[in-house]
Amino acid sequence: MPTARLISTAALLSTATLLSCSLAACAPTERDAGRGADGTAAASDRPDENRLRQQTLDWRDCPAPSPVQGGGEAPAPLPDGTRWQCATMRAPLDWEKPGGKTIGIALIRARSSGDADDRLGSLLFNFGGPGGSGVAALPAFATDYEELRTRYDLVSFDPRGVGDSRGVRCLDPEAAEEAEEKVDQAPDDSGDESDALVELNELIAAACEKNSGDVLPYVGTTEAARDLDLMRQILGDEKLHYFGISYGTQLGGVYAHLFPERVGRAVLDGVVDPTQDMMEGALGQAAGFQLAFEHFARWCVEQRCTLGEDVEAIVETAVDLEAELDDTPLATSDGGELDGDEVISAITGSLYSQSFWPALLVGLEAVTGGDGDVLAELAEVLGQHGSGGGDGTEDDGDDDGTDDDPVDRSNENDAFRAITCDDSSDRYTVADVERRMPEFLETSPLFGPGLAWSALSCAGWPVPGEARHPEVSAPGAAPILLVGNTGDPATPYEGAARMAEALGEDVGFELTYRGEGHGAFDSGNPCVRDAVHTYLLDGRLPKRGAVCEPAPLPEGK
């Protein structure tokens, strides 16, 4: 399951999808029988659910993303003139009470560019996080998926608790920034610094309960998977075609477990290990980021950089630099400071894509000479910042997706915490972290401490989590293509094999990419893209054991 997020995955990654037959070839399921071509759903023995399935979406030209979605300009039309359309789908706030209050789920789509006879349906995307706005992300990545649009409508959404889908709101941005500046995210000991970290997490949890307590129990991955199935029905598809990246692979796995017979053509890229609890996931990420940094260091040596004569020396340089700036931050030219936490943020953010490696090299060399500006900018651009966002349930029992008390920043951080803590039943203490710290230090002296302490992020959370790790077994589901990247820092390569085993025999089908960065499709690797396109468009899987090799590493300096 996802552990502490080290960077905004929705801003850096790409996606994945589920396997099925075309609409013309599939027989309707009993639950969906009788749905019309306009996408309205069939009759049901539960009238409240039937009412929701029969809703018609009011698609309109998309406005600019709201501040809570991340802001920016309205999405421009695609090169062929296709305009982006947005709508709001109504779903139960509590899926156990479908006749109760509803929640608005924000959707975005671009219609298929191909012939109507070739159209397979809608392809739904989740770009990771958890907490990233799919409404804001899909247009940003649209050129990567243009070939897929020849047979699919491309569709994404803000999962519940995210962006304009009742975005969870915790501390206001100013209060969050002020509180976080006083806390070391990787305490040196279990004294005052660790107590302060626990107090910060409890402060955030209390703010989440105060500002979003009515929605907090209902933002977990299981609820989001049920929303996916409602989308499938309203969009008029017999099967769910799906492309999930990073956390989106967990969502796809949970969907397959809940609705195995409704899995269509699916790709999961940057695969989460579903067998790990929160602490195990953090330890796995420590190993993943350590490996990725050593790959960067090896490239650095090849570029004749000045950070050290070999990989071991460069790792030691980074560890010493973090410790030094943790004690005495370095002033930057804009009047700010570069501290140890920001050094780690800049490094981890840069490891999400090898295209950032040259900038990281420049930044690390500069800071060893007393200039922290480049690393500070990398931390700001690639790191994790911001808080807040969302709205309350209206008195009439429905939420229209609007924000009566708007904030001016994305709520991605708050949504990440809320979804993660709703999913995980783990509630760790300082003593738990202390007991496991030697393992983390041995695994990664650079990333281990921060990831170990991140296990405290659910301290004081007002909602009990669902389980230690997600259930993804899906016997009988159609094949799901899993793309594992051997150099992936955030979702280490081993997770793809474990997801394949957990999904079940003849369901999980693994493709290996020997590359760098988080995920594989968004690397642009022709082999990976051809395999994904062939499966999603033609239904043909790559050969078992297939491996895609990377392009040459970027030139330095």
XYZ file of C-alpha atoms in Angstrom:
557
model
C 0.000 0.000 0.000
C 1.177 3.563 -0.448
C 3.517 4.844 2.210
C 4.663 8.383 2.783
C 4.478 10.309 -0.457
C 7.808 11.927 -1.275
C 6.528 13.843 -4.292
C 3.315 14.662 -6.095
C 2.899 11.610 -8.297
C 0.024 13.115 -10.248
C 2.332 15.878 -11.458
C 5.122 13.582 -12.626
C 3.723 10.275 -13.719
C 1.544 8.646 -16.335
C -1.098 5.805 -16.290
C -2.467 2.224 -16.924
C -5.682 0.154 -18.064
C -7.968 -3.117 -17.645
C -8.707 -5.981 -20.254
C -12.068 -6.756 -21.914
C -13.964 -7.363 -25.119
C -15.646 -4.680 -27.185
C -19.173 -3.541 -26.424
C -20.530 -5.376 -29.422
C -18.930 -8.676 -28.370
C -19.828 -8.642 -24.674
C -23.091 -9.939 -23.325
C -24.644 -7.691 -20.669
C -24.373 -8.771 -17.079
C -27.591 -9.414 -15.157
C -26.992 -6.283 -13.111
C -26.525 -4.092 -16.184
C -29.087 -5.616 -18.552
C -31.365 -3.115 -20.260
C -29.069 -0.094 -20.223
C -29.639 2.137 -23.194
C -27.151 3.583 -25.652
C -27.255 6.905 -23.830
C -25.396 5.338 -20.904
C -28.275 5.046 -18.452
C -28.155 1.879 -16.384
C -30.434 -1.082 -15.985
C -33.052 -1.765 -13.398
C -31.931 -3.096 -10.023
C -33.499 -4.710 -7.008
C -32.172 -1.749 -4.971
C -34.113 1.352 -6.094
C -31.648 3.838 -4.599
C -28.716 2.359 -6.524
C -30.861 2.094 -9.632
C -31.621 5.822 -9.407
C -27.920 6.612 -9.394
C -27.179 4.254 -12.295
C -29.836 5.926 -14.405
C -28.445 9.419 -14.000
C -27.439 11.283 -17.151
C -24.203 13.255 -17.037
C -24.345 16.898 -18.126
C -21.128 17.188 -20.141
C -19.964 20.750 -20.758
C -16.760 22.475 -21.862
C -14.268 22.347 -18.999
C -13.448 25.470 -17.000
C -9.995 26.107 -15.581
C -9.058 23.697 -12.755
C -10.185 25.048 -9.406
C -7.570 26.057 -6.819
C -8.244 22.879 -4.859
C -7.511 20.883 -8.033
C -4.219 22.737 -8.432
C -5.321 25.736 -10.505
C -4.070 26.760 -13.940
C -5.632 27.509 -17.307
C -8.648 25.826 -18.837
C -7.524 22.797 -20.894
C -6.898 23.703 -24.523
C -8.557 21.691 -27.288
C -6.599 18.731 -28.607
C -4.764 19.133 -31.940
C -7.720 17.749 -33.909
C -10.019 20.303 -32.274
C -11.595 17.936 -29.739
C -12.663 19.905 -26.690
C -12.375 18.669 -23.136
C -15.720 18.045 -21.458
C -16.428 17.990 -17.724
C -19.346 16.674 -15.680
C -20.270 15.714 -12.125
C -21.435 12.205 -11.249
C -23.509 11.636 -8.138
C -22.456 8.730 -5.895
C -23.501 7.682 -2.392
C -21.476 9.344 0.332
C -21.763 5.996 2.161
C -22.030 3.054 -0.224
C -23.699 1.047 2.548
C -26.537 3.588 2.492
C -27.163 4.314 -1.203
C -30.375 6.171 -0.388
C -28.630 8.653 1.892
C -26.503 11.693 1.172
C -24.663 11.831 -2.122
C -21.298 13.166 -3.178
C -20.317 14.821 -6.441
C -17.478 13.093 -8.361
C -15.795 15.416 -10.864
C -15.130 13.858 -14.297
C -13.314 14.902 -17.462
C -13.252 13.298 -20.897
C -12.035 13.652 -24.478
C -14.150 11.780 -27.028
C -12.609 9.130 -29.246
C -10.966 10.313 -32.467
C -11.638 7.068 -34.352
C -14.578 5.611 -36.230
C -17.616 4.748 -34.151
C -17.410 1.113 -35.301
C -13.898 0.810 -33.855
C -14.684 2.375 -30.484
C -14.171 0.049 -27.497
C -15.677 2.322 -24.855
C -14.179 4.605 -22.222
C -10.662 4.240 -20.822
C -10.543 5.443 -17.202
C -7.309 6.806 -15.719
C -5.981 7.237 -12.199
C -2.566 8.913 -12.111
C -1.610 8.093 -8.531
C -1.039 9.871 -5.266
C -3.352 9.089 -3.680
C -4.667 12.616 -3.796
C -3.940 13.838 -7.318
C -6.679 15.461 -9.375
C -7.341 13.383 -12.463
C -9.382 16.241 -13.929
C -6.284 18.442 -13.891
C -3.827 15.682 -14.831
C -5.402 14.055 -17.900
C -5.159 17.090 -20.211
C -1.535 17.586 -19.139
C -0.645 14.047 -20.281
C -3.059 13.840 -23.210
C -0.411 13.715 -25.946
C 0.955 10.495 -24.403
C -2.403 8.786 -24.906
C -3.407 10.097 -28.322
C -3.009 6.692 -29.949
C -5.305 5.161 -27.324
C -7.928 7.785 -28.167
C -8.383 6.162 -31.579
C -10.536 3.493 -29.886
C -11.466 4.978 -26.503
C -12.940 8.050 -24.933
C -10.250 9.133 -22.469
C -11.799 9.706 -19.021
C -10.393 10.681 -15.644
C -11.788 11.949 -12.370
C -11.075 13.410 -8.967
C -11.482 10.474 -6.555
C -13.666 11.176 -3.530
C -11.815 13.377 -1.063
C -9.700 14.884 -3.862
C -10.023 18.214 -5.630
C -13.591 18.993 -6.650
C -14.915 15.629 -5.395
C -15.480 16.802 -1.846
C -11.806 17.581 -1.366
C -10.710 16.872 2.206
C -9.693 19.980 4.088
C -7.364 19.937 7.102
C -5.168 22.823 8.233
C -5.370 26.012 6.198
C -2.225 26.477 4.066
C -0.679 29.190 6.218
C -1.173 27.267 9.452
C 0.172 24.084 7.871
C 3.295 25.824 6.586
C 3.921 27.497 9.929
C 3.493 24.222 11.846
C 5.658 22.190 9.485
C 8.506 24.711 9.623
C 8.832 23.991 13.338
C 9.110 20.218 12.920
C 11.940 18.000 11.713
C 10.407 15.316 9.486
C 13.311 12.978 10.354
C 13.984 13.508 14.085
C 17.482 12.755 15.318
C 16.157 11.064 18.456
C 12.988 10.094 20.284
C 12.965 13.191 22.486
C 11.568 16.632 21.778
C 11.827 16.344 17.985
C 9.857 13.099 17.755
C 7.264 14.406 20.214
C 6.856 17.486 18.032
C 6.314 15.297 14.962
C 3.604 13.301 16.745
C 1.948 16.525 17.891
C 1.962 17.855 14.320
C 0.295 14.701 13.003
C -2.313 14.861 15.761
C -2.897 18.557 15.001
C -3.477 17.770 11.332
C -5.792 14.870 12.183
C -7.876 17.085 14.471
C -8.113 19.752 11.762
C -9.203 17.133 9.215
C -11.940 15.944 11.574
C -13.086 19.494 12.283
C -13.221 20.614 8.643
C -14.093 17.355 6.840
C -15.315 14.961 9.512
C -18.489 14.080 7.617
C -16.584 12.752 4.604
C -13.452 11.283 6.244
C -14.908 7.788 6.825
C -15.819 7.453 3.139
C -12.698 8.388 1.134
C -10.918 5.017 1.119
C -9.935 2.967 -1.906
C -12.835 0.534 -1.557
C -15.331 3.391 -1.898
C -13.389 4.803 -4.861
C -13.492 1.385 -6.552
C -17.274 1.308 -6.176
C -17.376 4.770 -7.727
C -15.400 3.367 -10.657
C -18.018 0.705 -11.234
C -20.770 3.300 -11.159
C -18.825 5.342 -13.752
C -18.512 2.250 -15.925
C -22.250 1.756 -15.936
C -23.184 5.403 -16.496
C -20.650 5.654 -19.341
C -22.365 2.683 -20.987
C -19.578 0.080 -20.774
C -20.079 -3.613 -20.052
C -16.496 -3.872 -18.752
C -14.168 -1.387 -17.089
C -11.179 -0.467 -19.238
C -8.622 1.088 -16.912
C -5.113 2.590 -16.802
C -3.689 3.027 -13.290
C -0.303 4.396 -12.240
C 1.344 4.125 -8.820
C -1.511 4.338 -6.257
C -3.799 3.894 -9.275
C -2.541 0.301 -9.431
C -3.848 -0.296 -5.914
C -7.206 1.144 -6.930
C -7.238 -1.109 -9.987
C -6.383 -4.164 -7.910
C -9.122 -3.439 -5.387
C -11.618 -2.934 -8.220
C -10.632 -6.309 -9.715
C -11.149 -7.953 -6.330
C -14.609 -6.437 -5.886
C -15.794 -6.864 -9.479
C -13.650 -9.531 -11.208
C -16.276 -10.302 -13.836
C -16.373 -6.650 -14.904
C -12.640 -6.231 -15.561
C -11.980 -5.204 -19.133
C -8.592 -4.329 -20.617
C -6.393 -3.030 -17.822
C -2.818 -1.819 -17.450
C -1.160 -1.133 -14.084
C 2.126 0.806 -14.276
C 4.439 1.564 -11.335
C 2.841 -1.231 -9.338
C 2.169 -0.947 -5.599
C 3.056 -4.027 -3.553
C -0.324 -5.110 -2.119
C 1.210 -7.510 0.400
C 2.895 -4.857 2.559
C 1.590 -2.929 5.540
C 2.501 0.724 6.009
C 5.837 0.104 7.766
C 6.860 -2.592 5.289
C 5.940 -0.284 2.420
C 8.084 2.493 3.883
C 11.033 0.113 4.228
C 10.538 -1.011 0.633
C 10.563 2.590 -0.540
C 13.759 3.233 1.417
C 15.398 0.430 -0.558
C 13.905 1.705 -3.815
C 15.102 5.272 -3.391
C 18.511 4.109 -2.210
C 18.897 1.965 -5.331
C 17.744 4.815 -7.574
C 20.188 7.249 -5.961
C 23.022 4.771 -6.424
C 22.083 4.554 -10.110
C 22.227 8.351 -10.258
C 25.586 8.303 -8.468
C 26.994 5.796 -10.969
C 25.898 8.079 -13.805
C 27.402 11.029 -11.926
C 30.782 9.268 -11.822
C 30.537 8.662 -15.570
C 29.950 12.390 -16.040
C 33.153 13.096 -14.035
C 31.184 15.012 -11.411
C 32.867 16.476 -8.346
C 30.647 14.835 -5.720
C 32.894 11.799 -5.181
C 35.133 9.352 -6.932
C 32.726 6.431 -6.683
C 29.133 5.578 -5.781
C 29.882 5.011 -2.109
C 31.609 8.379 -1.800
C 28.717 10.219 -3.484
C 26.173 8.579 -1.152
C 28.311 9.622 1.816
C 28.469 13.182 0.472
C 24.680 13.352 0.309
C 24.255 11.899 3.820
C 26.764 14.381 5.270
C 25.132 17.271 3.397
C 21.679 16.451 4.776
C 23.024 16.217 8.320
C 24.999 19.451 8.030
C 22.084 21.481 6.685
C 19.733 19.883 9.193
C 21.866 21.482 11.914
C 22.702 24.726 10.072
C 20.491 25.638 7.089
C 22.079 27.424 4.134
C 20.789 30.871 3.192
C 19.468 31.234 -0.369
C 19.501 34.312 -2.585
C 15.742 34.887 -2.232
C 16.025 35.301 1.537
C 15.011 31.729 2.333
C 16.921 28.757 3.672
C 17.859 25.288 2.449
C 17.653 22.720 5.249
C 18.132 18.974 5.443
C 14.482 18.150 4.765
C 14.574 20.199 1.557
C 17.755 18.459 0.424
C 15.968 15.112 0.738
C 12.902 16.534 -0.998
C 15.007 17.763 -3.939
C 16.831 14.455 -4.282
C 13.754 12.252 -4.030
C 11.804 14.432 -6.431
C 14.628 14.258 -8.958
C 14.687 10.456 -8.804
C 11.131 10.219 -10.166
C 12.473 10.799 -13.675
C 15.990 10.495 -15.068
C 15.309 13.678 -17.031
C 15.800 15.514 -13.706
C 19.220 13.988 -13.063
C 21.275 16.740 -14.775
C 19.560 19.414 -12.662
C 20.156 17.373 -9.498
C 23.829 17.032 -10.390
C 24.162 20.793 -10.848
C 22.289 21.457 -7.606
C 24.367 19.079 -5.510
C 27.640 20.390 -6.901
C 26.510 23.962 -6.278
C 25.482 23.351 -2.682
C 28.836 21.772 -1.849
C 30.241 25.143 -2.913
C 27.861 27.075 -0.678
C 25.098 27.864 -3.239
C 21.755 26.324 -2.314
C 19.556 28.051 -4.863
C 19.252 25.190 -7.374
C 18.433 22.544 -4.753
C 15.952 24.884 -3.077
C 14.223 25.406 -6.419
C 14.135 21.663 -7.086
C 12.601 21.097 -3.650
C 9.960 23.747 -4.361
C 9.091 22.498 -7.853
C 9.329 18.750 -7.265
C 8.691 18.416 -3.571
C 5.579 18.164 -1.462
C 3.957 21.462 -0.491
C 0.486 22.797 0.272
C -2.573 21.838 2.229
C -6.283 22.433 2.471
C -9.294 22.325 0.227
C -12.788 20.976 0.202
C -16.292 21.758 1.270
C -19.080 20.530 3.499
C -22.209 18.534 2.837
C -25.177 20.685 2.007
C -28.295 20.688 4.184
C -30.433 19.027 1.514
C -28.324 15.894 1.694
C -26.508 16.399 -1.628
C -23.150 17.956 -2.388
C -22.889 19.662 -5.758
C -19.087 19.589 -5.811
C -18.722 23.331 -5.246
C -16.667 24.916 -2.487
C -18.445 27.375 -0.208
C -15.214 28.207 1.615
C -12.593 28.162 -1.140
C -8.886 27.823 -0.530
C -6.133 28.886 -2.865
C -4.074 25.703 -2.992
C -4.408 22.056 -3.989
C -5.662 19.699 -1.304
C -3.440 16.872 -2.549
C -1.484 16.547 0.709
C -4.616 16.393 2.841
C -6.248 13.895 0.485
C -3.118 11.736 0.513
C -3.207 11.502 4.294
C -6.964 10.931 4.477
C -7.045 8.144 1.884
C -3.915 6.460 3.232
C -5.141 6.506 6.832
C -8.625 5.330 5.851
C -7.085 2.390 3.975
C -4.512 1.365 6.593
C -5.368 0.029 10.040
C -1.766 0.550 11.193
C -1.328 3.119 13.964
C 2.343 3.259 14.890
C 4.035 4.863 17.883
C 7.443 6.413 18.478
C 8.488 3.138 20.117
C 7.526 1.238 16.955
C 9.694 3.526 14.842
C 12.626 3.273 17.251
C 12.437 -0.520 17.172
C 12.539 -0.641 13.355
C 15.009 2.213 12.820
C 18.123 -0.013 12.564
C 16.552 -1.790 9.582
C 15.808 1.511 7.894
C 19.316 2.856 8.499
C 20.890 -0.309 7.153
C 18.651 -0.203 4.099
C 19.272 3.487 3.393
C 21.195 5.941 5.576
C 19.931 8.740 3.299
C 16.224 7.983 2.951
C 15.620 5.471 5.751
C 15.134 7.811 8.725
C 12.553 10.051 7.063
C 10.576 7.100 5.730
C 10.631 5.363 9.101
C 9.240 8.426 10.859
C 6.615 8.827 8.122
C 4.876 5.794 9.641
C 3.562 8.149 12.339
C 1.472 10.068 9.802
C -1.800 8.466 10.964
C -1.247 9.291 14.648
C -4.506 10.554 16.113
C -6.503 9.802 12.954
C -10.211 9.899 13.828
C -11.263 7.065 11.499
C -10.196 3.420 11.962
C -8.399 2.134 8.906
C -9.779 -0.717 6.805
C -6.918 -3.278 6.821
C -3.166 -3.756 7.114
C -2.919 -4.070 3.334
C -5.375 -4.092 0.425
C -7.178 -7.212 -0.780
C -6.683 -7.648 -4.534
C -7.302 -11.336 -5.215
C -9.423 -11.524 -8.359
C -9.972 -15.121 -9.503
C -11.746 -15.256 -12.813
C -10.868 -11.703 -13.861
C -9.567 -10.987 -17.350
C -5.773 -10.646 -17.695
C -4.293 -7.433 -16.264
C -0.997 -6.164 -17.703
C 1.441 -5.130 -14.945
C 4.460 -3.025 -15.929
C 7.342 -3.167 -13.453
C 10.370 -0.857 -13.678
C 13.634 -2.250 -12.248
C 14.836 1.243 -11.242
C 11.557 2.514 -9.793
C 12.212 4.361 -6.497
C 8.645 4.836 -5.244
C 7.052 1.513 -6.209
C 10.003 -0.895 -6.311
C 10.117 -3.501 -9.044
C 9.318 -6.422 -6.729
C 5.802 -5.043 -6.239
C 4.733 -6.028 -9.761
C 5.485 -9.716 -9.184
C 3.729 -9.646 -5.819
C 0.681 -7.952 -7.341
C 0.617 -10.579 -10.086
C 0.692 -13.381 -7.511
C -1.952 -11.711 -5.332
C -4.325 -11.130 -8.267
C -4.235 -14.816 -9.004
C -3.166 -17.307 -11.631
C -3.761 -16.166 -15.212
C -4.827 -12.684 -14.054
C -1.639 -10.723 -13.338
C 0.642 -10.630 -16.412
C 4.018 -8.937 -15.878
C 6.146 -6.907 -18.319
C 9.613 -5.782 -17.153
C 11.181 -2.429 -18.039
C 14.880 -2.080 -17.219
C 14.707 1.656 -16.750
C 14.878 4.541 -14.283
C 12.230 6.727 -12.679
C 8.746 6.064 -11.381
C 6.586 4.094 -13.775
C 7.450 3.045 -17.320
C 4.887 4.212 -19.894
C 5.591 7.886 -19.262
C 9.308 7.333 -19.902
C 8.443 7.270 -23.587
C 10.191 3.914 -24.049
C 8.982 2.601 -27.448
C 8.945 -1.032 -26.325
C 6.757 -0.301 -23.281
C 4.398 1.906 -25.244
C 4.035 -0.635 -28.025
C 3.173 -3.372 -25.503
C 0.591 -1.203 -23.746
C -0.946 -0.003 -27.010
C -1.115 -3.537 -28.417
C -2.939 -4.785 -25.360
C -5.368 -1.932 -24.915
C -6.149 -1.491 -28.596
C -5.943 -5.072 -29.906
C -6.246 -7.233 -26.790
C -2.904 -9.012 -27.341
C -0.560 -9.472 -24.377
C 3.240 -9.500 -24.721
C 5.040 -12.824 -24.412
C 5.568 -14.066 -20.878
C 8.904 -12.897 -19.523
C 9.076 -9.997 -21.992
C 11.644 -7.316 -21.131
C 11.954 -3.773 -22.462
C 15.394 -2.149 -22.463
C 15.913 1.578 -21.760
C 17.194 4.368 -23.953
C 20.670 5.769 -23.137
C 20.934 7.894 -19.989
C 20.908 11.689 -20.441
C 24.125 13.602 -20.900
C 25.261 15.596 -17.878
C 26.057 19.252 -17.452
